[in-house]
Coordinates of C-alpha atoms and ligand atoms in Angstrom, one line a residue:
M1 CA -86.8 -39.1 71.5
K2 CA -86.9 -36.0 69.3
P3 CA -89.9 -34.0 69.7
P4 CA -92.2 -34.1 66.7
N5 CA -91.5 -30.6 65.2
M6 CA -87.7 -31.1 65.2
S7 CA -87.8 -34.4 63.6
E8 CA -86.4 -34.5 60.0
P9 CA -88.6 -34.2 57.1
E10 CA -89.9 -37.7 56.2
A11 CA -88.7 -39.0 53.1
N12 CA -91.8 -39.9 50.8
P13 CA -91.6 -43.6 51.0
E14 CA -92.2 -45.7 47.9
P15 CA -95.6 -47.2 48.0
L16 CA -95.7 -50.9 48.7
D17 CA -96.7 -53.2 45.9
F18 CA -99.9 -54.9 46.0
V19 CA -98.4 -58.3 47.4
R20 CA -96.4 -56.3 50.2
Q21 CA -99.3 -54.3 51.2
I22 CA -101.2 -57.8 51.6
V23 CA -98.3 -58.8 54.0
E24 CA -98.3 -55.7 55.7
D25 CA -102.2 -55.4 56.4
D26 CA -101.9 -59.3 57.5
N27 CA -99.0 -58.3 60.1
T28 CA -101.4 -55.7 61.3
S29 CA -104.4 -57.6 61.7
G30 CA -102.5 -60.5 63.2
K31 CA -104.1 -62.9 60.7
W32 CA -100.8 -65.2 60.8
Q33 CA -99.6 -63.9 64.1
G34 CA -96.9 -61.9 62.7
K35 CA -95.5 -64.8 60.8
V36 CA -94.2 -64.4 57.1
H37 CA -93.4 -67.7 55.4
T38 CA -93.1 -67.8 51.5
R39 CA -91.4 -70.2 49.2
F40 CA -89.9 -70.5 45.7
P41 CA -91.4 -73.6 43.9
P42 CA -89.7 -74.4 40.6
E43 CA -90.3 -77.5 38.6
P44 CA -87.0 -79.2 37.9
N45 CA -87.7 -79.5 34.3
G46 CA -85.2 -76.9 32.9
Y47 CA -82.8 -74.0 34.0
L48 CA -84.3 -70.9 35.5
H49 CA -84.7 -67.8 33.3
V50 CA -84.8 -64.3 34.4
G51 CA -88.7 -64.4 34.8
H52 CA -87.9 -67.0 37.6
A53 CA -85.6 -64.2 39.1
K54 CA -88.5 -62.1 39.6
A55 CA -90.5 -64.6 41.7
I56 CA -87.1 -65.6 43.6
C57 CA -86.8 -61.6 44.4
L58 CA -90.4 -61.5 45.5
N59 CA -90.4 -64.5 47.7
F60 CA -87.1 -64.2 49.4
G61 CA -87.3 -60.4 49.4
I62 CA -90.4 -60.0 51.2
A63 CA -89.6 -62.8 53.8
A64 CA -86.4 -60.9 54.6
E65 CA -88.1 -57.4 54.8
N66 CA -90.6 -58.8 57.3
G67 CA -88.2 -61.1 59.4
G68 CA -89.8 -64.2 58.1
L69 CA -88.4 -67.2 56.2
C70 CA -88.4 -68.5 52.4
N71 CA -88.0 -72.3 51.6
L72 CA -86.9 -73.8 48.3
R73 CA -89.2 -76.3 47.4
F74 CA -88.9 -78.3 44.1
D75 CA -92.3 -79.1 42.7
D76 CA -91.2 -82.5 41.3
T77 CA -94.4 -84.3 40.6
N78 CA -93.5 -84.9 36.7
P79 CA -91.1 -87.7 36.8
E80 CA -90.8 -87.7 32.8
K81 CA -89.4 -84.3 32.4
E82 CA -87.3 -83.8 35.6
D83 CA -84.0 -84.5 36.3
V84 CA -81.4 -83.9 39.0
E85 CA -79.1 -81.7 36.5
Y86 CA -82.0 -79.0 36.9
V87 CA -82.2 -79.4 40.5
E88 CA -78.6 -78.5 41.1
S89 CA -78.5 -75.8 38.3
I90 CA -81.4 -74.1 40.1
K91 CA -79.8 -74.3 43.4
E92 CA -76.6 -72.6 42.0
D93 CA -78.7 -69.9 40.4
I94 CA -80.4 -68.9 43.4
R95 CA -77.2 -68.8 45.4
W96 CA -75.6 -66.8 42.6
L97 CA -78.8 -64.3 42.7
G98 CA -77.7 -63.7 46.3
F99 CA -80.6 -65.6 48.2
D100 CA -80.2 -68.4 50.8
W101 CA -82.9 -71.0 51.8
E102 CA -80.6 -71.9 54.8
D103 CA -81.7 -75.5 55.9
R104 CA -85.1 -75.2 54.2
L105 CA -84.6 -77.2 51.1
F106 CA -87.7 -79.2 50.3
F107 CA -89.2 -81.6 47.6
A108 CA -92.9 -82.2 46.9
S109 CA -91.7 -85.8 46.5
D110 CA -90.9 -85.9 50.0
Y111 CA -94.7 -85.6 50.6
F112 CA -95.9 -88.2 48.3
E113 CA -96.7 -90.6 51.5
Q114 CA -98.5 -87.9 53.1
L115 CA -100.6 -86.9 49.9
Y116 CA -101.5 -90.5 49.6
E117 CA -103.1 -90.5 53.0
W118 CA -104.9 -87.4 52.3
A119 CA -106.1 -88.9 49.0
E120 CA -107.6 -91.9 51.2
Q121 CA -109.1 -89.3 53.4
L122 CA -110.8 -87.7 50.8
I123 CA -111.9 -91.1 49.5
R124 CA -113.4 -91.9 52.9
D125 CA -115.0 -88.6 53.1
E126 CA -116.7 -89.4 49.6
K127 CA -115.0 -86.2 48.1
A128 CA -112.6 -88.3 45.7
Y129 CA -113.2 -91.5 43.6
V130 CA -111.5 -93.7 41.0
C131 CA -112.6 -93.0 37.4
S132 CA -112.1 -95.7 34.8
L133 CA -113.0 -93.6 31.7
P134 CA -110.4 -93.2 29.2
L135 CA -108.8 -89.7 29.3
E136 CA -110.3 -88.2 26.3
E137 CA -113.8 -89.0 27.7
I138 CA -112.8 -87.3 31.0
R139 CA -111.9 -84.3 29.0
S140 CA -115.1 -84.4 27.0
G141 CA -117.2 -85.0 29.9
R142 CA -116.1 -81.7 31.5
G143 CA -118.4 -79.9 29.1
T144 CA -117.4 -76.2 28.2
P145 CA -117.7 -73.0 29.9
S146 CA -121.3 -72.4 28.9
E147 CA -122.4 -76.1 29.2
P148 CA -122.3 -78.3 32.3
G149 CA -120.1 -81.5 32.2
T150 CA -121.7 -85.1 32.6
D151 CA -121.2 -87.0 35.7
S152 CA -118.7 -90.1 35.1
P153 CA -120.5 -93.5 35.6
F154 CA -117.9 -94.1 38.1
R155 CA -118.9 -91.2 40.4
T156 CA -121.0 -93.2 42.4
R157 CA -118.4 -96.2 43.4
S158 CA -118.6 -97.2 46.9
V159 CA -116.0 -95.9 49.4
A160 CA -114.7 -99.8 49.8
D161 CA -114.4 -100.1 45.9
N162 CA -112.6 -96.8 45.6
L163 CA -110.0 -97.5 48.5
D164 CA -109.5 -101.1 47.0
L165 CA -108.8 -99.7 43.4
F166 CA -106.6 -96.8 44.8
H167 CA -104.7 -99.2 46.9
R168 CA -104.3 -101.5 43.6
M169 CA -103.2 -98.5 41.5
R170 CA -100.4 -97.9 43.9
A171 CA -99.5 -101.8 43.9
G172 CA -99.1 -101.5 40.2
E173 CA -101.7 -103.7 39.1
F174 CA -103.0 -101.5 36.1
E175 CA -101.6 -99.9 33.2
E176 CA -101.2 -96.2 32.3
G177 CA -104.3 -94.7 31.6
E178 CA -106.6 -97.3 33.1
H179 CA -107.6 -95.6 36.1
V180 CA -107.5 -92.1 37.7
L181 CA -108.3 -90.6 41.0
R182 CA -110.7 -87.7 40.8
A183 CA -112.0 -85.1 43.1
K184 CA -115.7 -85.3 43.7
I185 CA -116.6 -81.4 43.4
D186 CA -119.1 -80.3 41.0
M187 CA -119.6 -81.4 37.3
S188 CA -121.4 -78.2 36.6
H189 CA -119.3 -75.7 38.4
Q190 CA -118.8 -72.5 36.8
V191 CA -114.9 -72.9 37.1
M192 CA -114.1 -75.6 34.8
L193 CA -111.1 -77.0 36.9
L194 CA -113.4 -77.7 39.6
R195 CA -115.4 -80.3 37.6
D196 CA -114.0 -83.5 38.9
P197 CA -110.2 -82.7 38.4
I198 CA -107.6 -85.6 38.3
M199 CA -105.5 -85.9 41.7
Y200 CA -103.6 -89.0 40.6
R201 CA -102.6 -90.6 37.5
I202 CA -100.8 -93.9 36.8
R203 CA -97.1 -93.4 35.3
K204 CA -94.6 -96.1 35.1
V205 CA -91.6 -94.2 35.1
E206 CA -88.7 -93.5 37.6
H207 CA -88.4 -90.5 39.5
H208 CA -85.3 -88.7 40.0
R209 CA -85.7 -88.9 43.8
T210 CA -88.2 -91.8 44.5
G211 CA -86.8 -94.1 42.2
D212 CA -89.4 -96.8 41.1
K213 CA -91.3 -96.4 44.6
W214 CA -94.2 -95.0 43.0
C215 CA -96.2 -95.7 39.8
I216 CA -99.0 -93.2 40.8
Y217 CA -98.2 -89.4 40.9
P218 CA -100.2 -86.7 42.1
T219 CA -101.2 -83.8 40.0
Y220 CA -99.8 -80.2 40.4
D221 CA -103.0 -79.2 42.0
F222 CA -103.2 -81.9 44.4
T223 CA -99.6 -81.3 45.4
H224 CA -98.7 -77.6 45.3
G225 CA -101.3 -76.2 48.0
Q226 CA -100.9 -79.3 50.4
S227 CA -97.0 -78.9 50.0
D228 CA -97.4 -75.1 51.2
S229 CA -99.8 -76.2 54.0
I230 CA -97.1 -78.9 55.3
E231 CA -94.4 -76.2 55.4
G232 CA -96.6 -73.6 57.0
I233 CA -96.5 -71.0 54.3
T234 CA -98.5 -68.0 54.9
H235 CA -98.4 -66.2 51.4
S236 CA -98.2 -68.4 48.5
I237 CA -97.1 -66.2 45.8
C238 CA -97.4 -67.2 42.3
T239 CA -97.9 -65.8 38.7
L240 CA -101.3 -64.6 37.2
E241 CA -102.0 -67.8 35.2
F242 CA -102.6 -69.8 38.4
E243 CA -105.5 -67.5 39.2
N244 CA -108.0 -69.9 37.9
R245 CA -106.6 -72.5 39.8
R246 CA -107.1 -70.9 43.2
P247 CA -110.4 -72.2 43.9
L248 CA -109.0 -75.6 43.6
Y249 CA -106.1 -74.8 45.7
D250 CA -108.5 -73.6 48.4
W251 CA -111.0 -76.7 48.1
Y252 CA -108.2 -79.1 48.7
C253 CA -107.1 -77.2 52.1
E254 CA -110.5 -76.7 53.1
Y255 CA -111.8 -80.3 52.7
L256 CA -108.6 -81.9 54.0
K257 CA -109.2 -79.5 57.3
I258 CA -105.3 -78.4 57.1
H259 CA -103.4 -74.9 57.3
H260 CA -104.6 -72.9 54.6
P261 CA -101.9 -70.5 53.2
Q262 CA -103.4 -67.4 51.0
Q263 CA -102.4 -67.9 47.4
I264 CA -101.7 -64.3 45.7
E265 CA -101.1 -63.9 41.8
F266 CA -98.6 -61.4 40.3
N267 CA -97.7 -60.6 36.9
R268 CA -95.0 -62.4 34.9
L269 CA -91.8 -60.7 33.8
N270 CA -91.7 -60.7 30.2
L271 CA -88.6 -59.1 28.1
T272 CA -88.7 -58.1 24.4
Y273 CA -86.7 -60.0 21.7
T274 CA -86.5 -63.3 24.0
L275 CA -89.0 -66.0 25.2
M276 CA -89.5 -67.1 28.9
S277 CA -90.8 -70.6 28.5
K278 CA -88.4 -73.4 29.8
R279 CA -90.2 -75.8 27.1
R280 CA -89.1 -73.6 24.3
L281 CA -85.8 -72.8 25.7
L282 CA -85.3 -76.7 26.1
E283 CA -86.1 -76.9 22.4
L284 CA -83.6 -74.3 21.6
V285 CA -81.0 -76.3 23.5
N286 CA -81.9 -79.7 21.9
S287 CA -81.8 -78.2 18.4
G288 CA -78.4 -76.9 18.7
F289 CA -79.1 -73.4 17.8
V290 CA -77.5 -72.3 21.1
S291 CA -74.5 -73.9 22.6
G292 CA -76.6 -74.9 26.0
W293 CA -78.6 -73.5 28.6
D294 CA -75.9 -71.1 29.5
D295 CA -75.2 -69.9 25.9
P296 CA -74.6 -66.4 26.6
R297 CA -77.7 -65.3 24.3
M298 CA -80.3 -67.4 26.4
P299 CA -82.3 -65.4 28.8
T300 CA -81.6 -68.1 31.6
I301 CA -79.9 -67.0 34.7
S302 CA -76.9 -69.2 33.9
G303 CA -76.9 -67.5 30.2
L304 CA -76.9 -64.1 31.6
R305 CA -74.3 -64.9 34.1
R306 CA -71.9 -66.2 31.4
R307 CA -72.8 -63.1 29.3
G308 CA -71.5 -61.0 32.0
Y309 CA -74.6 -59.8 34.1
T310 CA -73.9 -59.3 37.8
P311 CA -76.5 -60.6 40.5
Q312 CA -77.0 -56.8 41.2
S313 CA -78.0 -55.9 37.8
I314 CA -80.6 -58.7 37.7
R315 CA -82.0 -57.8 41.2
N316 CA -82.2 -54.3 40.0
L317 CA -84.1 -55.2 36.9
C318 CA -86.8 -57.2 39.1
A319 CA -86.7 -53.9 41.4
T320 CA -87.4 -51.7 38.5
V321 CA -90.3 -53.7 36.9
G322 CA -92.4 -53.9 39.8
V323 CA -95.3 -56.2 41.1
T324 CA -98.8 -55.7 39.7
K325 CA -101.8 -57.6 38.6
H326 CA -101.5 -56.7 34.6
N327 CA -99.0 -58.7 32.4
A328 CA -96.8 -56.5 30.3
V329 CA -93.7 -56.8 28.4
T330 CA -90.5 -55.1 29.5
D331 CA -88.1 -53.7 26.9
M332 CA -84.9 -55.5 26.9
V333 CA -83.2 -52.1 27.1
V334 CA -84.3 -52.0 31.0
L335 CA -82.3 -54.9 31.8
E336 CA -79.3 -53.7 29.6
N337 CA -79.4 -50.3 31.3
Q338 CA -78.9 -51.8 34.5
I339 CA -75.7 -53.6 33.7
R340 CA -74.3 -50.5 31.8
E341 CA -75.0 -48.2 35.0
E342 CA -73.1 -50.7 37.1
L343 CA -70.4 -51.3 34.8
N344 CA -70.0 -47.6 34.0
Q345 CA -69.0 -47.1 37.8
T346 CA -67.0 -50.2 38.1
A347 CA -65.4 -51.5 35.2
D348 CA -61.9 -51.1 34.0
R349 CA -61.4 -49.3 30.6
R350 CA -59.1 -51.3 28.1
M351 CA -58.1 -50.4 24.5
V352 CA -59.1 -53.1 22.1
V353 CA -59.4 -52.9 18.2
L354 CA -62.2 -55.3 17.0
D355 CA -61.3 -54.8 13.2
P356 CA -57.5 -53.7 13.0
L357 CA -56.3 -51.5 10.5
K358 CA -52.5 -51.1 10.4
V359 CA -51.1 -47.6 11.0
V360 CA -47.5 -46.6 10.4
I361 CA -46.3 -43.3 12.0
T362 CA -43.6 -42.3 9.6
N363 CA -41.9 -39.8 11.7
Y364 CA -41.7 -41.9 14.8
P365 CA -38.2 -43.3 15.3
E366 CA -37.8 -46.7 14.1
G367 CA -37.1 -49.3 16.7
E368 CA -38.1 -47.0 19.5
S369 CA -41.2 -47.3 21.8
E370 CA -42.7 -45.7 24.9
E371 CA -45.2 -46.1 27.5
L372 CA -47.9 -43.8 28.2
D373 CA -50.3 -43.3 31.3
A374 CA -53.9 -44.3 30.7
V375 CA -56.7 -43.7 33.2
N376 CA -58.6 -46.9 34.2
N377 CA -61.9 -45.6 35.0
P378 CA -62.8 -41.8 34.7
E379 CA -65.6 -42.3 37.0
D380 CA -63.7 -44.0 40.0
A381 CA -60.2 -42.2 40.9
S382 CA -59.3 -45.0 43.1
A383 CA -58.9 -47.5 40.1
G384 CA -55.7 -45.7 39.3
S385 CA -54.0 -45.6 35.8
R386 CA -51.9 -48.2 33.6
K387 CA -49.2 -48.1 31.1
V388 CA -50.0 -48.5 27.7
P389 CA -47.1 -49.2 25.0
F390 CA -47.0 -46.9 22.0
G391 CA -44.6 -47.2 18.8
R392 CA -44.2 -46.7 15.2
E393 CA -46.7 -49.1 14.2
L394 CA -50.5 -49.2 15.6
F395 CA -53.9 -50.6 14.9
I396 CA -56.8 -48.6 14.6
E397 CA -60.4 -49.6 14.1
R398 CA -60.9 -50.1 10.2
E399 CA -64.4 -48.2 10.4
D400 CA -62.5 -45.2 12.2
F401 CA -60.7 -44.5 8.7
M402 CA -62.3 -43.5 5.4
E403 CA -60.5 -42.7 2.4
D404 CA -63.4 -40.5 1.0
P405 CA -65.1 -39.4 4.1
P406 CA -68.6 -37.9 3.7
R407 CA -69.3 -34.4 5.5
K408 CA -70.5 -35.9 8.7
F409 CA -67.7 -38.1 9.4
F410 CA -65.4 -36.6 11.7
R411 CA -62.9 -39.6 12.4
L412 CA -59.8 -40.1 10.3
G413 CA -59.2 -39.5 6.6
P414 CA -56.5 -38.2 4.4
E415 CA -55.2 -35.0 5.6
R416 CA -57.4 -35.2 8.6
E417 CA -56.0 -34.9 12.3
V418 CA -57.5 -36.9 15.1
R419 CA -56.4 -37.6 18.7
L420 CA -55.4 -41.0 19.9
R421 CA -56.5 -41.6 23.3
W422 CA -54.1 -41.0 26.1
A423 CA -51.4 -40.4 23.2
Y424 CA -50.9 -37.9 20.8
F425 CA -52.6 -36.0 17.8
L426 CA -52.3 -38.1 14.5
K427 CA -52.6 -37.0 10.8
C428 CA -53.3 -39.2 8.0
N429 CA -50.9 -38.4 4.7
D430 CA -51.0 -41.7 2.6
V431 CA -53.1 -44.7 1.8
V432 CA -51.5 -48.2 0.8
K433 CA -53.7 -50.8 -1.2
N434 CA -53.2 -54.2 -2.4
D435 CA -53.8 -55.1 -5.9
A436 CA -57.4 -55.9 -5.1
G437 CA -57.8 -52.0 -4.2
E438 CA -58.4 -52.8 -0.5
I439 CA -56.4 -50.5 2.0
T440 CA -53.8 -52.6 3.8
E441 CA -52.1 -49.9 5.9
I442 CA -52.3 -45.9 6.3
H443 CA -49.3 -43.8 6.8
C444 CA -49.5 -40.9 9.2
T445 CA -47.5 -38.5 11.2
Y446 CA -47.9 -37.6 14.9
D447 CA -47.3 -34.5 16.6
V448 CA -44.6 -35.0 19.5
D449 CA -46.0 -31.9 21.3
T450 CA -49.4 -33.1 21.9
K451 CA -48.3 -36.0 24.4
G452 CA -51.2 -36.8 26.6
G453 CA -53.7 -35.5 24.1
N454 CA -53.8 -31.7 23.9
A455 CA -52.2 -29.3 21.5
P456 CA -50.0 -26.5 23.1
D457 CA -51.3 -24.2 20.2
G458 CA -54.9 -24.7 21.4
R459 CA -56.0 -26.4 18.1
K460 CA -58.8 -28.9 18.3
V461 CA -59.7 -32.2 16.6
K462 CA -63.0 -33.5 16.2
A463 CA -62.6 -37.2 17.2
T464 CA -60.6 -39.4 19.7
L465 CA -59.9 -42.9 18.5
H466 CA -58.8 -45.9 20.5
W467 CA -55.7 -48.0 19.3
V468 CA -53.3 -50.6 20.3
S469 CA -49.5 -51.0 19.3
A470 CA -49.1 -53.3 16.9
A471 CA -45.9 -55.0 18.3
E472 CA -47.3 -55.4 21.7
S473 CA -50.8 -56.2 21.0
V474 CA -52.3 -59.4 22.2
P475 CA -55.0 -61.3 20.0
L476 CA -58.4 -61.9 21.4
T477 CA -61.4 -63.9 20.4
V478 CA -64.3 -61.7 20.7
R479 CA -68.0 -62.9 20.5
L480 CA -70.1 -60.2 19.8
Y481 CA -74.0 -61.0 20.7
D482 CA -77.5 -59.8 19.3
H483 CA -80.9 -60.6 20.5
L484 CA -81.9 -64.2 20.2
F485 CA -84.8 -63.1 18.0
V486 CA -85.2 -60.3 15.3
T487 CA -88.8 -59.4 16.6
E488 CA -89.8 -57.9 19.8
D489 CA -92.6 -60.6 20.2
P490 CA -90.9 -63.7 18.9
D491 CA -94.6 -65.4 19.1
D492 CA -95.8 -62.8 16.5
T493 CA -95.1 -64.6 13.1
E494 CA -95.7 -63.1 9.7
D495 CA -98.7 -65.7 8.8
E496 CA -100.9 -68.2 10.8
S497 CA -98.5 -71.3 9.7
G498 CA -95.5 -69.6 10.9
S499 CA -93.7 -70.4 14.4
W500 CA -91.6 -68.5 16.8
Q501 CA -88.5 -70.4 15.3
D502 CA -88.9 -68.4 12.0
N503 CA -88.1 -65.4 14.3
L504 CA -84.7 -66.6 15.6
N505 CA -81.9 -64.1 14.7
Q506 CA -79.5 -66.1 12.4
D507 CA -76.9 -63.3 13.0
S508 CA -77.1 -63.3 16.6
L509 CA -73.3 -64.5 17.3
K510 CA -70.4 -63.1 15.6
T511 CA -66.9 -64.3 16.4
L512 CA -63.8 -62.4 15.5
T513 CA -60.2 -61.8 16.4
A514 CA -59.4 -58.5 17.9
Q515 CA -56.0 -57.0 19.0
A516 CA -56.1 -55.9 22.6
E517 CA -53.5 -53.7 24.9
P518 CA -51.2 -56.2 26.6
S519 CA -52.8 -55.8 30.2
L520 CA -55.6 -58.0 29.1
A521 CA -53.4 -61.0 28.4
A522 CA -53.7 -62.2 32.0
A523 CA -57.3 -61.5 32.3
E524 CA -59.0 -64.4 34.1
A525 CA -62.5 -65.8 33.5
G526 CA -65.4 -63.5 34.8
Y527 CA -63.3 -60.2 34.6
R528 CA -65.3 -57.5 33.2
C529 CA -63.9 -54.2 31.4
Q530 CA -65.0 -51.6 29.0
F531 CA -63.4 -52.0 25.7
E532 CA -63.2 -48.2 24.8
R533 CA -66.2 -47.3 22.5
K534 CA -67.2 -50.8 21.8
G535 CA -69.1 -51.9 24.9
Y536 CA -68.6 -53.9 28.1
F537 CA -67.0 -57.4 28.0
V538 CA -66.4 -60.4 30.3
V539 CA -63.8 -63.1 30.0
D540 CA -65.7 -66.3 29.0
Q541 CA -65.2 -69.7 30.7
D542 CA -63.8 -71.0 27.5
S543 CA -60.9 -68.8 27.9
T544 CA -57.2 -70.4 28.1
T545 CA -53.9 -69.0 28.0
D546 CA -53.5 -70.0 24.3
E547 CA -56.9 -68.5 23.4
R548 CA -58.3 -65.5 25.3
V549 CA -62.1 -65.4 24.8
F550 CA -64.2 -62.2 25.5
N551 CA -68.0 -61.9 25.5
R552 CA -69.8 -58.5 24.7
I553 CA -72.2 -58.0 27.6
V554 CA -73.6 -55.2 26.1
T555 CA -72.8 -52.1 23.7
L556 CA -72.4 -48.8 25.5
K557 CA -75.6 -47.4 24.0
D558 CA -78.8 -49.0 22.8
A559 CA -77.9 -49.6 19.3
W560 CA -81.5 -51.0 18.3
A561 CA -83.0 -48.0 19.7
R562 CA -80.9 -45.9 17.5
A563 CA -81.5 -48.1 14.4
K564 CA -85.2 -47.8 15.1
K565 CA -85.1 -44.1 15.1
K566 CA -83.0 -44.0 11.9
K567 CA -85.9 -46.0 10.1
Ligands
LIG1 P1 -92.1 -71.7 32.4 O1 -93.5 -71.4 31.7 O2 -91.0 -71.0 31.8 O3 -91.9 -73.2 32.2 P2 -92.9 -72.0 35.1 O4 -94.0 -71.3 35.6 O5 -93.7 -73.3 34.6 O6 -92.3 -71.5 34.1 P3 -91.9 -73.0 37.4 O7 -90.7 -73.9 37.6 O8 -93.4 -73.8 37.6 O9 -91.7 -72.5 36.0 O10 -91.9 -71.7 38.0 C1 -91.6 -71.5 39.4 C2 -92.0 -70.2 40.1 O11 -91.5 -69.2 39.0 C3 -93.6 -70.2 40.0 O12 -94.0 -69.6 41.1 C4 -93.8 -69.1 38.6 O13 -95.0 -68.6 39.0 C5 -92.5 -68.5 38.8 N1 -92.3 -67.7 37.3 C6 -92.1 -68.5 36.3 N2 -92.0 -67.7 35.1 C7 -91.9 -66.4 35.6 C8 -92.0 -65.2 35.0 N3 -91.7 -65.0 33.8 N4 -92.1 -64.3 35.6 C9 -92.2 -64.3 37.2 N5 -92.5 -65.5 37.8 C10 -92.3 -66.4 37.1
LIG2 MG1 -94.7 -74.8 35.6

């Protein structure tokens, strides 16, 4: 060992977030004998969104950092809304994010028999009773936060009667809504949730795993903590909205006398210009506004994957936003910047003209062409270079030319000179128009001595344009995406009668046909690159050899911040 005075200066370690601090303190005190066991407990009633990614990173991350384990458990107590399609998509998304539950895949429905026995135990201990009030009366009988509730007339049912009724509920003798099983806690408890909460309800519906075995289903509250307990979870990490349910979580563990994990609540991830609610995302899918759960505009993991985001960029977002006790909204730019930074380092540069304007170079010999060297990635020398064809006819971006340019427009105009990326200086001499007065092509001359992009006489140009050879370019279908909503907070509507749907961005998808350098003809689904000056793109799964489809992942800069500044 090094003597202390020779040790290297201690790096200032990042302070632990409060959840990790609790785990560390527990490890120090030996509360769980050094064991750390977490779980990620999705309900399979929709696809995962990026908010779930935060919970996944936290639960799997804390387990990994502490030599512990993290389970995947489906909280499948709501048979009407749940489906195997969701189970499979959730598994795929977690794996894609880079996490592994190994052999610890569980379903709350696997515990239904045990939960039923525990319910009987509470009945025998006079801690649960069958209540036969209609649901509305159960609700109104709860009182309000300032007024105590009233006891159900069935609260005093005998243990024998309760057991009999509960068995017959299971046997299917009653209709939905006829009876429920309630915990017998305290109808004037200051925590409303503890005023005799419902444990079981009759639901005559098939379950995606247990089929028609059950016609009574336990509530979330009577399932979640016990499932944690069965699995030996130490730290049951969930979002802040569960804070008020913690007393009930604790009550069931205590009165069932079972292993009692610690519930810890943290803040949800929210992003501007989008929504994080499975229910609403399902409405968007069903309405047809988006093409599906994996529409590249969706904040779902599958949508972001199809949009071209990497697992790393999403994990980095989750690490950046941090874990606290305060709900906040994170600017979408924080997510976008993650992928910008990553792809700036790793993505090939390519030239693609989104809105082509034809250029004829009148002093370039007809019938000839040449190949020029173009660097693949200025940030990464190992990415090498490629050849791009150059000839007499090119395409440039229509917006890079103005016939009558204002003072601050530095790109191409009559008698102006610009640099063509990796090629030559180009000067515009003439504009050709159709009968409607629209520019159809421009005639230019190039300076053969400026090959590679520099003039030997040292003269300068103010702009460098991307371009493609008209003869050799390949057409691409390009999808340009914008925010799903036009407002930062989609719930914030103009007037009270409005709804979040009013804020949907009707222009969130633009499809166009672009012209690309030939190297992109063979790009396969999932390939990411930068279209110079236009953003980062990925080849969509819809792409075929007949129609190549590229999605824009993100622009090179935050266009919305610039638009806001201008306002
Ligand atoms: P939603 O409201 O979108 O339907 P949910 O909370 O009902 O989400 P679950 O499937 O119950 O979805 O969530 C699984 C886990 O993910 C829970 O522990 C939940 O706390 C967590 N979670 C859900 N949304 C977020 C979010 N926006 N940020 C962080 N964690 C989240
Ligand atoms: Mg939920």
